[in-house]
PDB file of C-alpha atoms and ligand atoms in Angstrom:
ATOM      1  CA  MET A   1      25.194 -11.185 -33.092  1.00  0.00           C
ATOM      2  CA  LYS A   2      22.468 -11.110 -30.478  1.00  0.00           C
ATOM      3  CA  ILE A   3      23.116 -10.666 -26.785  1.00  0.00           C
ATOM      4  CA  GLY A   4      23.045 -14.074 -25.135  1.00  0.00           C
ATOM      5  CA  PRO A   5      21.147 -13.979 -21.856  1.00  0.00           C
ATOM      6  CA  VAL A   6      22.909 -15.765 -19.008  1.00  0.00           C
ATOM      7  CA  PRO A   7      20.997 -18.851 -17.859  1.00  0.00           C
ATOM      8  CA  ASP A   8      20.249 -18.872 -14.132  1.00  0.00           C
ATOM      9  CA  HIS A   9      22.406 -15.789 -13.483  1.00  0.00           C
ATOM     10  CA  ARG A  10      25.426 -18.062 -12.958  1.00  0.00           C
ATOM     11  CA  SER A  11      27.990 -15.623 -14.427  1.00  0.00           C
ATOM     12  CA  ARG A  12      27.376 -13.359 -11.447  1.00  0.00           C
ATOM     13  CA  GLU A  13      29.126 -15.897  -9.285  1.00  0.00           C
ATOM     14  CA  GLY A  14      32.063 -15.831 -11.682  1.00  0.00           C
ATOM     15  CA  GLY A  15      32.504 -12.128 -11.019  1.00  0.00           C
ATOM     16  CA  ALA A  16      30.538 -10.613 -13.930  1.00  0.00           C
ATOM     17  CA  LEU A  17      29.492  -7.041 -13.137  1.00  0.00           C
ATOM     18  CA  VAL A  18      26.961  -6.872 -15.982  1.00  0.00           C
ATOM     19  CA  TYR A  19      24.797  -9.848 -16.992  1.00  0.00           C
ATOM     20  CA  PRO A  20      21.839  -9.881 -19.400  1.00  0.00           C
ATOM     21  CA  VAL A  21      18.977 -12.219 -18.465  1.00  0.00           C
ATOM     22  CA  TYR A  22      15.423 -12.842 -19.557  1.00  0.00           C
ATOM     23  CA  SER A  23      13.374 -11.774 -16.567  1.00  0.00           C
ATOM     24  CA  ARG A  24       9.865 -13.021 -15.740  1.00  0.00           C
ATOM     25  CA  ARG A  25       8.968  -9.905 -13.848  1.00  0.00           C
ATOM     26  CA  SER A  26      10.442  -7.532 -16.425  1.00  0.00           C
ATOM     27  CA  ARG A  27       8.785  -9.562 -19.200  1.00  0.00           C
ATOM     28  CA  GLY A  28      11.855  -9.444 -21.406  1.00  0.00           C
ATOM     29  CA  LEU A  29      15.537  -8.700 -21.524  1.00  0.00           C
ATOM     30  CA  SER A  30      16.918  -7.263 -18.312  1.00  0.00           C
ATOM     31  CA  VAL A  31      20.525  -6.192 -17.850  1.00  0.00           C
ATOM     32  CA  GLY A  32      21.646  -6.961 -14.315  1.00  0.00           C
ATOM     33  CA  ILE A  33      24.283  -4.992 -12.457  1.00  0.00           C
ATOM     34  CA  ASN A  34      26.230  -6.918  -9.833  1.00  0.00           C
ATOM     35  CA  LEU A  35      27.972  -4.791  -7.216  1.00  0.00           C
ATOM     36  CA  PHE A  36      29.414  -7.802  -5.356  1.00  0.00           C
ATOM     37  CA  PRO A  37      31.714  -9.766  -7.690  1.00  0.00           C
ATOM     38  CA  ASP A  38      33.850 -11.136  -4.830  1.00  0.00           C
ATOM     39  CA  ARG A  39      31.258 -12.749  -2.534  1.00  0.00           C
ATOM     40  CA  LYS A  40      27.624 -12.514  -1.468  1.00  0.00           C
ATOM     41  CA  ARG A  41      26.813  -9.614   0.805  1.00  0.00           C
ATOM     42  CA  CYS A  42      23.330  -9.364   2.203  1.00  0.00           C
ATOM     43  CA  SER A  43      21.520  -8.370   5.384  1.00  0.00           C
ATOM     44  CA  PHE A  44      19.082 -11.260   4.817  1.00  0.00           C
ATOM     45  CA  ASP A  45      19.697 -14.986   4.525  1.00  0.00           C
ATOM     46  CA  CYS A  46      16.666 -16.195   2.594  1.00  0.00           C
ATOM     47  CA  PRO A  47      16.468 -19.995   2.242  1.00  0.00           C
ATOM     48  CA  TYR A  48      15.270 -19.587  -1.361  1.00  0.00           C
ATOM     49  CA  CYS A  49      18.200 -17.303  -2.293  1.00  0.00           C
ATOM     50  CA  GLU A  50      19.616 -18.255  -5.689  1.00  0.00           C
ATOM     51  CA  VAL A  51      23.172 -17.129  -5.000  1.00  0.00           C
ATOM     52  CA  PHE A  52      25.374 -20.200  -4.685  1.00  0.00           C
ATOM     53  CA  PRO A  53      28.459 -20.023  -2.452  1.00  0.00           C
ATOM     54  CA  PHE A  54      31.430 -18.539  -4.310  1.00  0.00           C
ATOM     55  CA  GLU A  55      34.457 -16.367  -3.779  1.00  0.00           C
ATOM     56  CA  THR A  56      36.623 -14.487  -6.246  1.00  0.00           C
ATOM     57  CA  ASP A  57      39.421 -11.905  -5.997  1.00  0.00           C
ATOM     58  CA  ILE A  58      37.525  -9.543  -8.281  1.00  0.00           C
ATOM     59  CA  VAL A  59      36.986  -6.070  -6.862  1.00  0.00           C
ATOM     60  CA  PHE A  60      34.051  -4.004  -8.072  1.00  0.00           C
ATOM     61  CA  SER A  61      35.257  -1.317 -10.474  1.00  0.00           C
ATOM     62  CA  ALA A  62      33.010   1.503 -11.595  1.00  0.00           C
ATOM     63  CA  ALA A  63      35.097   1.894 -14.743  1.00  0.00           C
ATOM     64  CA  VAL A  64      34.823  -1.804 -15.665  1.00  0.00           C
ATOM     65  CA  MET A  65      31.081  -1.745 -14.980  1.00  0.00           C
ATOM     66  CA  LYS A  66      30.682   1.331 -17.139  1.00  0.00           C
ATOM     67  CA  ALA A  67      32.568  -0.212 -20.054  1.00  0.00           C
ATOM     68  CA  ALA A  68      30.690  -3.528 -19.792  1.00  0.00           C
ATOM     69  CA  LEU A  69      27.289  -1.872 -19.561  1.00  0.00           C
ATOM     70  CA  ALA A  70      28.026   0.497 -22.439  1.00  0.00           C
ATOM     71  CA  SER A  71      29.136  -2.430 -24.590  1.00  0.00           C
ATOM     72  CA  CYS A  72      26.024  -4.476 -23.707  1.00  0.00           C
ATOM     73  CA  LEU A  73      23.576  -1.616 -24.348  1.00  0.00           C
ATOM     74  CA  ARG A  74      25.339  -0.584 -27.558  1.00  0.00           C
ATOM     75  CA  GLU A  75      25.212  -4.145 -28.877  1.00  0.00           C
ATOM     76  CA  ALA A  76      21.528  -4.448 -28.038  1.00  0.00           C
ATOM     77  CA  ALA A  77      20.782  -1.153 -29.782  1.00  0.00           C
ATOM     78  CA  GLU A  78      22.709  -2.246 -32.887  1.00  0.00           C
ATOM     79  CA  ASN A  79      20.713  -5.483 -32.991  1.00  0.00           C
ATOM     80  CA  GLY A  80      17.382  -3.775 -32.465  1.00  0.00           C
ATOM     81  CA  GLU A  81      16.827  -5.605 -29.186  1.00  0.00           C
ATOM     82  CA  THR A  82      14.610  -4.028 -26.564  1.00  0.00           C
ATOM     83  CA  ILE A  83      16.084  -3.807 -23.089  1.00  0.00           C
ATOM     84  CA  ARG A  84      13.231  -3.727 -20.606  1.00  0.00           C
ATOM     85  CA  ASP A  85      15.337  -2.605 -17.683  1.00  0.00           C
ATOM     86  CA  ILE A  86      18.743  -2.170 -16.138  1.00  0.00           C
ATOM     87  CA  CYS A  87      18.419  -3.867 -12.786  1.00  0.00           C
ATOM     88  CA  PHE A  88      20.514  -3.643  -9.627  1.00  0.00           C
ATOM     89  CA  SER A  89      20.286  -7.006  -7.904  1.00  0.00           C
ATOM     90  CA  GLY A  90      23.345  -9.247  -8.127  1.00  0.00           C
ATOM     91  CA  ASN A  91      24.949 -11.203  -5.311  1.00  0.00           C
ATOM     92  CA  GLY A  92      23.239  -9.578  -2.359  1.00  0.00           C
ATOM     93  CA  GLU A  93      21.623  -6.347  -1.261  1.00  0.00           C
ATOM     94  CA  PRO A  94      22.723  -3.580  -3.677  1.00  0.00           C
ATOM     95  CA  ALA A  95      21.958  -0.742  -1.258  1.00  0.00           C
ATOM     96  CA  LEU A  96      24.681  -2.090   1.073  1.00  0.00           C
ATOM     97  CA  SER A  97      27.361  -1.229  -1.463  1.00  0.00           C
ATOM     98  CA  PRO A  98      29.161   2.110  -1.180  1.00  0.00           C
ATOM     99  CA  ASP A  99      29.479   1.934  -4.979  1.00  0.00           C
ATOM    100  CA  PHE A 100      25.723   1.913  -5.513  1.00  0.00           C
ATOM    101  CA  PRO A 101      25.154   5.694  -5.868  1.00  0.00           C
ATOM    102  CA  GLU A 102      27.879   6.118  -8.485  1.00  0.00           C
ATOM    103  CA  ALA A 103      26.851   2.951 -10.320  1.00  0.00           C
ATOM    104  CA  LEU A 104      23.273   4.198 -10.427  1.00  0.00           C
ATOM    105  CA  ARG A 105      24.357   7.538 -11.917  1.00  0.00           C
ATOM    106  CA  THR A 106      26.472   5.712 -14.512  1.00  0.00           C
ATOM    107  CA  ALA A 107      23.637   3.356 -15.429  1.00  0.00           C
ATOM    108  CA  GLY A 108      21.245   6.289 -15.786  1.00  0.00           C
ATOM    109  CA  ALA A 109      23.566   8.141 -18.123  1.00  0.00           C
ATOM    110  CA  LEU A 110      24.188   5.058 -20.290  1.00  0.00           C
ATOM    111  CA  ARG A 111      20.481   4.249 -20.330  1.00  0.00           C
ATOM    112  CA  ASP A 112      19.779   7.753 -21.636  1.00  0.00           C
ATOM    113  CA  GLU A 113      22.445   7.339 -24.315  1.00  0.00           C
ATOM    114  CA  PHE A 114      21.730   3.820 -25.586  1.00  0.00           C
ATOM    115  CA  ALA A 115      18.414   2.481 -24.257  1.00  0.00           C
ATOM    116  CA  ALA A 116      16.028   5.318 -23.501  1.00  0.00           C
ATOM    117  CA  GLU A 117      13.124   2.852 -23.218  1.00  0.00           C
ATOM    118  CA  ALA A 118      14.763   0.866 -20.407  1.00  0.00           C
ATOM    119  CA  LYS A 119      13.720   1.412 -16.815  1.00  0.00           C
ATOM    120  CA  LEU A 120      16.196   1.555 -13.964  1.00  0.00           C
ATOM    121  CA  VAL A 121      15.216  -0.946 -11.279  1.00  0.00           C
ATOM    122  CA  LEU A 122      16.526  -1.646  -7.793  1.00  0.00           C
ATOM    123  CA  ILE A 123      15.589  -5.001  -6.282  1.00  0.00           C
ATOM    124  CA  THR A 124      16.023  -4.477  -2.558  1.00  0.00           C
ATOM    125  CA  ASN A 125      15.190  -6.076   0.776  1.00  0.00           C
ATOM    126  CA  GLY A 126      14.563  -2.598   2.129  1.00  0.00           C
ATOM    127  CA  THR A 127      17.131  -2.664   4.933  1.00  0.00           C
ATOM    128  CA  GLY A 128      18.715   0.402   3.323  1.00  0.00           C
ATOM    129  CA  LEU A 129      15.655   2.348   4.498  1.00  0.00           C
ATOM    130  CA  LEU A 130      16.600   1.834   8.139  1.00  0.00           C
ATOM    131  CA  ASP A 131      18.993   4.760   8.270  1.00  0.00           C
ATOM    132  CA  ASP A 132      18.071   8.306   7.405  1.00  0.00           C
ATOM    133  CA  SER A 133      20.656   8.779   4.672  1.00  0.00           C
ATOM    134  CA  GLY A 134      19.646   5.553   2.905  1.00  0.00           C
ATOM    135  CA  PHE A 135      15.976   6.471   3.201  1.00  0.00           C
ATOM    136  CA  SER A 136      16.570   9.943   1.730  1.00  0.00           C
ATOM    137  CA  PHE A 137      18.798   8.640  -1.046  1.00  0.00           C
ATOM    138  CA  LEU A 138      16.331   5.961  -2.169  1.00  0.00           C
ATOM    139  CA  SER A 139      13.380   8.299  -1.905  1.00  0.00           C
ATOM    140  CA  ALA A 140      15.097  10.953  -4.026  1.00  0.00           C
ATOM    141  CA  ALA A 141      16.273   8.353  -6.575  1.00  0.00           C
ATOM    142  CA  ALA A 142      12.746   6.929  -6.866  1.00  0.00           C
ATOM    143  CA  LYS A 143      11.305  10.382  -7.432  1.00  0.00           C
ATOM    144  CA  ARG A 144      13.823  10.791 -10.268  1.00  0.00           C
ATOM    145  CA  GLY A 145      12.605   7.584 -11.906  1.00  0.00           C
ATOM    146  CA  LEU A 146      14.363   4.633 -10.214  1.00  0.00           C
ATOM    147  CA  GLU A 147      11.851   1.794  -9.807  1.00  0.00           C
ATOM    148  CA  ILE A 148      12.209   0.358  -6.325  1.00  0.00           C
ATOM    149  CA  TRP A 149      11.035  -3.226  -5.867  1.00  0.00           C
ATOM    150  CA  LEU A 150      10.780  -3.663  -2.115  1.00  0.00           C
ATOM    151  CA  LYS A 151      10.792  -7.137  -0.614  1.00  0.00           C
ATOM    152  CA  LEU A 152       7.915  -7.937   1.733  1.00  0.00           C
ATOM    153  CA  ASP A 153       7.914 -11.699   2.189  1.00  0.00           C
ATOM    154  CA  ALA A 154       6.096 -11.743   5.526  1.00  0.00           C
ATOM    155  CA  GLY A 155       3.555 -10.036   7.717  1.00  0.00           C
ATOM    156  CA  THR A 156       4.627 -11.634  11.000  1.00  0.00           C
ATOM    157  CA  GLU A 157       7.924 -11.890  12.858  1.00  0.00           C
ATOM    158  CA  ALA A 158       7.575 -15.694  12.759  1.00  0.00           C
ATOM    159  CA  TRP A 159       7.292 -16.064   8.974  1.00  0.00           C
ATOM    160  CA  TYR A 160       9.897 -13.331   8.451  1.00  0.00           C
ATOM    161  CA  GLY A 161      12.183 -15.494  10.582  1.00  0.00           C
ATOM    162  CA  GLU A 162      11.559 -18.447   8.251  1.00  0.00           C
ATOM    163  CA  MET A 163      11.790 -16.501   4.997  1.00  0.00           C
ATOM    164  CA  ASN A 164      14.506 -13.927   5.577  1.00  0.00           C
ATOM    165  CA  ARG A 165      16.495 -15.110   8.631  1.00  0.00           C
ATOM    166  CA  SER A 166      17.773 -11.639   9.470  1.00  0.00           C
ATOM    167  CA  GLY A 167      18.918 -10.230  12.805  1.00  0.00           C
ATOM    168  CA  ILE A 168      16.954  -7.066  12.064  1.00  0.00           C
ATOM    169  CA  PRO A 169      13.647  -7.109  13.995  1.00  0.00           C
ATOM    170  CA  PHE A 170      10.654  -7.367  11.702  1.00  0.00           C
ATOM    171  CA  GLY A 171       8.819  -4.531  13.452  1.00  0.00           C
ATOM    172  CA  ARG A 172      11.701  -2.141  12.801  1.00  0.00           C
ATOM    173  CA  LEU A 173      11.749  -2.972   9.104  1.00  0.00           C
ATOM    174  CA  ALA A 174       7.961  -2.781   8.780  1.00  0.00           C
ATOM    175  CA  GLY A 175       8.090   0.633  10.450  1.00  0.00           C
ATOM    176  CA  ALA A 176      10.590   1.879   7.871  1.00  0.00           C
ATOM    177  CA  PHE A 177       8.380   0.512   5.076  1.00  0.00           C
ATOM    178  CA  ARG A 178       5.361   2.315   6.521  1.00  0.00           C
ATOM    179  CA  ALA A 179       7.308   5.578   6.651  1.00  0.00           C
ATOM    180  CA  PHE A 180       8.538   5.069   3.090  1.00  0.00           C
ATOM    181  CA  ALA A 181       5.002   4.423   1.819  1.00  0.00           C
ATOM    182  CA  ALA A 182       3.644   7.409   3.760  1.00  0.00           C
ATOM    183  CA  SER A 183       6.261   9.649   2.118  1.00  0.00           C
ATOM    184  CA  GLY A 184       4.473   9.203  -1.209  1.00  0.00           C
ATOM    185  CA  THR A 185       7.577   7.798  -2.899  1.00  0.00           C
ATOM    186  CA  PRO A 186       6.688   5.521  -5.826  1.00  0.00           C
ATOM    187  CA  PHE A 187       7.539   1.853  -5.213  1.00  0.00           C
ATOM    188  CA  THR A 188       6.560  -1.731  -5.965  1.00  0.00           C
ATOM    189  CA  LEU A 189       6.208  -4.466  -3.361  1.00  0.00           C
ATOM    190  CA  GLN A 190       7.600  -7.894  -4.150  1.00  0.00           C
ATOM    191  CA  THR A 191       6.663 -10.992  -2.205  1.00  0.00           C
ATOM    192  CA  MET A 192       8.132 -14.457  -2.596  1.00  0.00           C
ATOM    193  CA  LEU A 193       5.510 -17.056  -1.781  1.00  0.00           C
ATOM    194  CA  CYS A 194       6.918 -20.524  -1.280  1.00  0.00           C
ATOM    195  CA  ARG A 195       6.911 -23.495   1.087  1.00  0.00           C
ATOM    196  CA  ILE A 196       9.496 -23.621   3.853  1.00  0.00           C
ATOM    197  CA  ASN A 197      10.177 -27.095   5.243  1.00  0.00           C
ATOM    198  CA  GLY A 198       7.132 -28.235   3.291  1.00  0.00           C
ATOM    199  CA  ALA A 199       4.778 -25.678   4.852  1.00  0.00           C
ATOM    200  CA  LEU A 200       2.968 -22.774   3.247  1.00  0.00           C
ATOM    201  CA  PRO A 201       2.510 -19.562   5.247  1.00  0.00           C
ATOM    202  CA  PRO A 202      -0.092 -20.266   7.978  1.00  0.00           C
ATOM    203  CA  PRO A 203      -3.464 -18.425   7.986  1.00  0.00           C
ATOM    204  CA  GLU A 204      -2.386 -15.876  10.616  1.00  0.00           C
ATOM    205  CA  GLU A 205       0.633 -14.985   8.460  1.00  0.00           C
ATOM    206  CA  GLU A 206      -1.527 -14.532   5.373  1.00  0.00           C
ATOM    207  CA  ALA A 207      -3.898 -12.263   7.323  1.00  0.00           C
ATOM    208  CA  ALA A 208      -1.033 -10.185   8.732  1.00  0.00           C
ATOM    209  CA  TRP A 209       0.628  -9.820   5.321  1.00  0.00           C
ATOM    210  CA  LEU A 210      -2.663  -8.664   3.789  1.00  0.00           C
ATOM    211  CA  GLU A 211      -3.122  -6.138   6.570  1.00  0.00           C
ATOM    212  CA  LEU A 212       0.390  -4.774   6.204  1.00  0.00           C
ATOM    213  CA  ALA A 213       0.268  -4.656   2.392  1.00  0.00           C
ATOM    214  CA  ALA A 214      -3.068  -2.803   2.584  1.00  0.00           C
ATOM    215  CA  ALA A 215      -1.577  -0.348   5.088  1.00  0.00           C
ATOM    216  CA  LEU A 216       1.375   0.252   2.756  1.00  0.00           C
ATOM    217  CA  ALA A 217      -1.105   1.048  -0.042  1.00  0.00           C
ATOM    218  CA  SER A 218      -3.219   3.466   1.975  1.00  0.00           C
ATOM    219  CA  GLY A 219      -3.283   7.244   2.265  1.00  0.00           C
ATOM    220  CA  LYS A 220      -0.902   9.085  -0.029  1.00  0.00           C
ATOM    221  CA  SER A 221       1.187   5.955  -0.598  1.00  0.00           C
ATOM    222  CA  GLY A 222       3.127   5.775  -3.850  1.00  0.00           C
ATOM    223  CA  LEU A 223       2.556   2.004  -4.169  1.00  0.00           C
ATOM    224  CA  ARG A 224       2.385   1.192  -7.880  1.00  0.00           C
ATOM    225  CA  SER A 225       2.156  -2.568  -7.990  1.00  0.00           C
ATOM    226  CA  VAL A 226       2.633  -5.771  -5.986  1.00  0.00           C
ATOM    227  CA  HIS A 227       4.629  -8.674  -7.441  1.00  0.00           C
ATOM    228  CA  ILE A 228       3.708 -12.030  -5.958  1.00  0.00           C
ATOM    229  CA  TYR A 229       6.220 -14.480  -7.317  1.00  0.00           C
ATOM    230  CA  GLY A 230       7.048 -18.112  -6.888  1.00  0.00           C
ATOM    231  CA  LYS A 231      10.264 -20.044  -6.564  1.00  0.00           C
ATOM    232  CA  ALA A 232      11.315 -20.926 -10.097  1.00  0.00           C
ATOM    233  CA  ARG A 233      15.080 -21.350  -9.907  1.00  0.00           C
ATOM    234  CA  PRO A 234      17.439 -23.642  -8.015  1.00  0.00           C
ATOM    235  CA  ALA A 235      18.876 -22.507  -4.698  1.00  0.00           C
ATOM    236  CA  PRO A 236      21.810 -23.885  -2.737  1.00  0.00           C
ATOM    237  CA  GLU A 237      19.581 -24.797   0.209  1.00  0.00           C
ATOM    238  CA  ASP A 238      17.084 -26.776  -1.854  1.00  0.00           C
ATOM    239  CA  PRO A 239      14.794 -28.427  -0.853  1.00  0.00           C
ATOM    240  CA  LEU A 240      14.386 -26.281   2.282  1.00  0.00           C
ATOM    241  CA  ALA A 241      12.361 -23.822   0.186  1.00  0.00           C
ATOM    242  CA  GLU A 242      10.035 -25.264  -2.472  1.00  0.00           C
ATOM    243  CA  ALA A 243       7.657 -23.796  -5.011  1.00  0.00           C
ATOM    244  CA  ALA A 244       4.137 -23.177  -3.757  1.00  0.00           C
ATOM    245  CA  PRO A 245       1.186 -24.374  -5.878  1.00  0.00           C
ATOM    246  CA  ARG A 246       0.039 -21.806  -8.409  1.00  0.00           C
ATOM    247  CA  GLU A 247      -3.314 -21.640  -6.652  1.00  0.00           C
ATOM    248  CA  ALA A 248      -1.598 -20.290  -3.527  1.00  0.00           C
ATOM    249  CA  LEU A 249      -0.109 -17.388  -5.502  1.00  0.00           C
ATOM    250  CA  ASP A 250      -3.402 -16.741  -7.274  1.00  0.00           C
ATOM    251  CA  ARG A 251      -5.286 -16.805  -3.971  1.00  0.00           C
ATOM    252  CA  ARG A 252      -2.917 -14.331  -2.331  1.00  0.00           C
ATOM    253  CA  ALA A 253      -3.168 -11.912  -5.265  1.00  0.00           C
ATOM    254  CA  ALA A 254      -6.966 -12.203  -5.415  1.00  0.00           C
ATOM    255  CA  LEU A 255      -7.326 -11.527  -1.673  1.00  0.00           C
ATOM    256  CA  LEU A 256      -5.124  -8.447  -1.872  1.00  0.00           C
ATOM    257  CA  ASN A 257      -6.731  -7.160  -5.048  1.00  0.00           C
ATOM    258  CA  ASN A 258     -10.118  -7.379  -3.408  1.00  0.00           C
ATOM    259  CA  ILE A 259      -8.884  -5.261  -0.496  1.00  0.00           C
ATOM    260  CA  LEU A 260      -7.175  -2.739  -2.777  1.00  0.00           C
ATOM    261  CA  LYS A 261     -10.226  -2.449  -4.990  1.00  0.00           C
ATOM    262  CA  ASN A 262     -12.570  -1.878  -2.038  1.00  0.00           C
ATOM    263  CA  ALA A 263     -10.177   0.764  -0.703  1.00  0.00           C
ATOM    264  CA  GLY A 264     -10.251   2.588  -4.043  1.00  0.00           C
ATOM    265  CA  THR A 265      -6.506   2.068  -4.512  1.00  0.00           C
ATOM    266  CA  ALA A 266      -5.179   1.925  -8.067  1.00  0.00           C
ATOM    267  CA  ALA A 267      -2.283  -0.477  -7.337  1.00  0.00           C
ATOM    268  CA  ARG A 268      -2.877  -4.154  -8.110  1.00  0.00           C
ATOM    269  CA  ALA A 269      -1.131  -7.424  -7.370  1.00  0.00           C
ATOM    270  CA  GLU A 270       0.298  -9.456 -10.245  1.00  0.00           C
ATOM    271  CA  VAL A 271       1.416 -13.073 -10.106  1.00  0.00           C
ATOM    272  CA  PHE A 272       4.683 -14.399 -11.546  1.00  0.00           C
ATOM    273  CA  TYR A 273       4.882 -18.187 -11.351  1.00  0.00           C
TER     274      TYR A 273
HETATM  275  S1  SF4 B 301      17.498 -10.569   0.102  1.00  0.00           S
HETATM  276 FE1  SF4 B 301      17.921 -11.383  -1.945  1.00  0.00          FE
HETATM  277  S2  SF4 B 301      20.170 -11.608  -2.058  1.00  0.00           S
HETATM  278 FE2  SF4 B 301      19.607 -11.364   0.102  1.00  0.00          FE
HETATM  279  S3  SF4 B 301      19.466 -13.454   0.871  1.00  0.00           S
HETATM  280 FE3  SF4 B 301      17.400 -12.794   0.259  1.00  0.00          FE
HETATM  281  S4  SF4 B 301      17.170 -13.489  -1.867  1.00  0.00           S
HETATM  282 FE4  SF4 B 301      19.371 -13.550  -1.373  1.00  0.00          FE
END
């Protein structure tokens, strides 16, 4: 029997700790790890967020996660299926969970045993970089092979306010991102480009995002890639956030790639509609 990917990640909201999905950005089968089976926990409140309101009594258990992940990876290996990655995302910001370090170690060990080709990925909004211990932990984990996909939806406080609705000042977060990039740690930027209340990011936002993304790619930065992706799944606040035209994503990637190329930087932007 083949692993059945979960459509639209909905089993996460039923408390699943491990959920296989077909991922656009992974280009294949991705096994998600959900550290928040009881309710959403996040330091952002993005209007395009796909997590629908839910509540369960399920408590995260490292042992249950380990058993579920081992079973999923073993089944995939027996069926000759290729797992592209094991991805920490789930119902919120994974780096907020005290269980994240142990879960990451467990996932790494099981990956080595059953799916050596799979990458370990953390999809993060980057707020874990704001304290020294989080910064050091993520930097060390990335240098050991964890792929960090860092959310950068905005270049200005105003658009950040529309896209991420966080109490954390944008300048503080951007400063942590600059320090992370300057540390030479490998990472990928990920940017959701969509309409909010019918409006695309204004020209000054586009210019500021390009400037910041270029700064994060400069010097001895470990920037590997930039994912520019569109809204493709339903969200509980629809239609507050809506998909942008493909041309808007293409334009953003082309503008950044031109800057990166002229700067002699190897990293490139890719578009995921
Ligand atoms: S950072 Fe991710 S989980 Fe958090 S609100 Fe935004 S989209 Fe949702």
